[in-house]
Amino acid sequence: MKDLEKMKLPIIGALSGLFLAFLLIKIGFFNTLFLLLLAGLGFYIGYRVDQLGIFKK
């Protein structure tokens, strides 16, 4: 179980790379780039909303 904890990030990285490769093959470079841009923008907006506490009561 400790070995799995050590390998957690490399496994996540490998799966992310595999998913990115699949997207590049299936929908193309620029569509993948646009999708990653939108995902990054969504992450940033969510992070800022969480920092500002807009939805916290």
Short mmCIF file of C-alpha atoms in Angstrom, two decimals:
data_model
loop_
_atom_site.label_atom_id
_atom_site.label_comp_id
_atom_site.label_asym_id
_atom_site.label_seq_id
_atom_site.Cartn_x
_atom_site.Cartn_y
_atom_site.Cartn_z
CA MET A 1 0.00 0.00 0.00
CA LYS A 2 2.92 2.36 0.69
CA ASP A 3 4.26 1.68 -2.79
CA LEU A 4 0.93 2.71 -4.26
CA GLU A 5 1.05 5.98 -2.31
CA LYS A 6 4.53 6.69 -3.70
CA MET A 7 3.39 6.00 -7.24
CA LYS A 8 0.16 7.99 -7.02
CA LEU A 9 1.40 11.10 -8.87
CA PRO A 10 3.26 9.20 -11.62
CA ILE A 11 0.14 7.12 -12.25
CA ILE A 12 -2.02 10.25 -12.43
CA GLY A 13 0.52 11.82 -14.80
CA ALA A 14 0.57 8.75 -17.04
CA LEU A 15 -3.22 8.61 -17.20
CA SER A 16 -3.38 12.34 -17.95
CA GLY A 17 -0.86 11.90 -20.76
CA LEU A 18 -2.82 8.99 -22.17
CA PHE A 19 -6.03 11.04 -22.09
CA LEU A 20 -4.28 14.00 -23.74
CA ALA A 21 -2.89 11.74 -26.47
CA PHE A 22 -6.37 10.33 -27.07
CA LEU A 23 -7.79 13.85 -27.39
CA LEU A 24 -5.04 14.90 -29.79
CA ILE A 25 -5.71 11.91 -32.01
CA LYS A 26 -9.51 12.12 -31.86
CA ILE A 27 -10.24 15.86 -32.09
CA GLY A 28 -6.96 17.41 -33.27
CA PHE A 29 -4.36 19.77 -31.89
CA PHE A 30 -6.20 23.10 -31.91
CA ASN A 31 -9.46 21.70 -30.57
CA THR A 32 -7.52 20.01 -27.77
CA LEU A 33 -5.66 23.24 -27.06
CA PHE A 34 -8.97 25.14 -26.91
CA LEU A 35 -10.44 22.52 -24.58
CA LEU A 36 -7.42 22.75 -22.26
CA LEU A 37 -7.65 26.54 -22.32
CA LEU A 38 -11.31 26.44 -21.29
CA ALA A 39 -10.58 23.87 -18.58
CA GLY A 40 -7.79 26.07 -17.23
CA LEU A 41 -10.05 29.10 -17.28
CA GLY A 42 -12.75 27.17 -15.43
CA PHE A 43 -10.21 26.04 -12.85
CA TYR A 44 -9.00 29.60 -12.35
CA ILE A 45 -12.52 30.99 -11.96
CA GLY A 46 -13.43 28.24 -9.50
CA TYR A 47 -10.23 28.83 -7.53
CA ARG A 48 -10.87 32.58 -7.31
CA VAL A 49 -14.51 32.08 -6.29
CA ASP A 50 -13.35 29.71 -3.57
CA GLN A 51 -10.71 32.20 -2.37
CA LEU A 52 -13.14 35.08 -2.25
CA GLY A 53 -15.78 32.98 -0.48
CA ILE A 54 -18.59 34.10 -2.74
CA PHE A 55 -20.70 30.96 -2.19
CA LYS A 56 -19.80 30.41 1.47
CA LYS A 57 -22.44 31.18 4.05
#
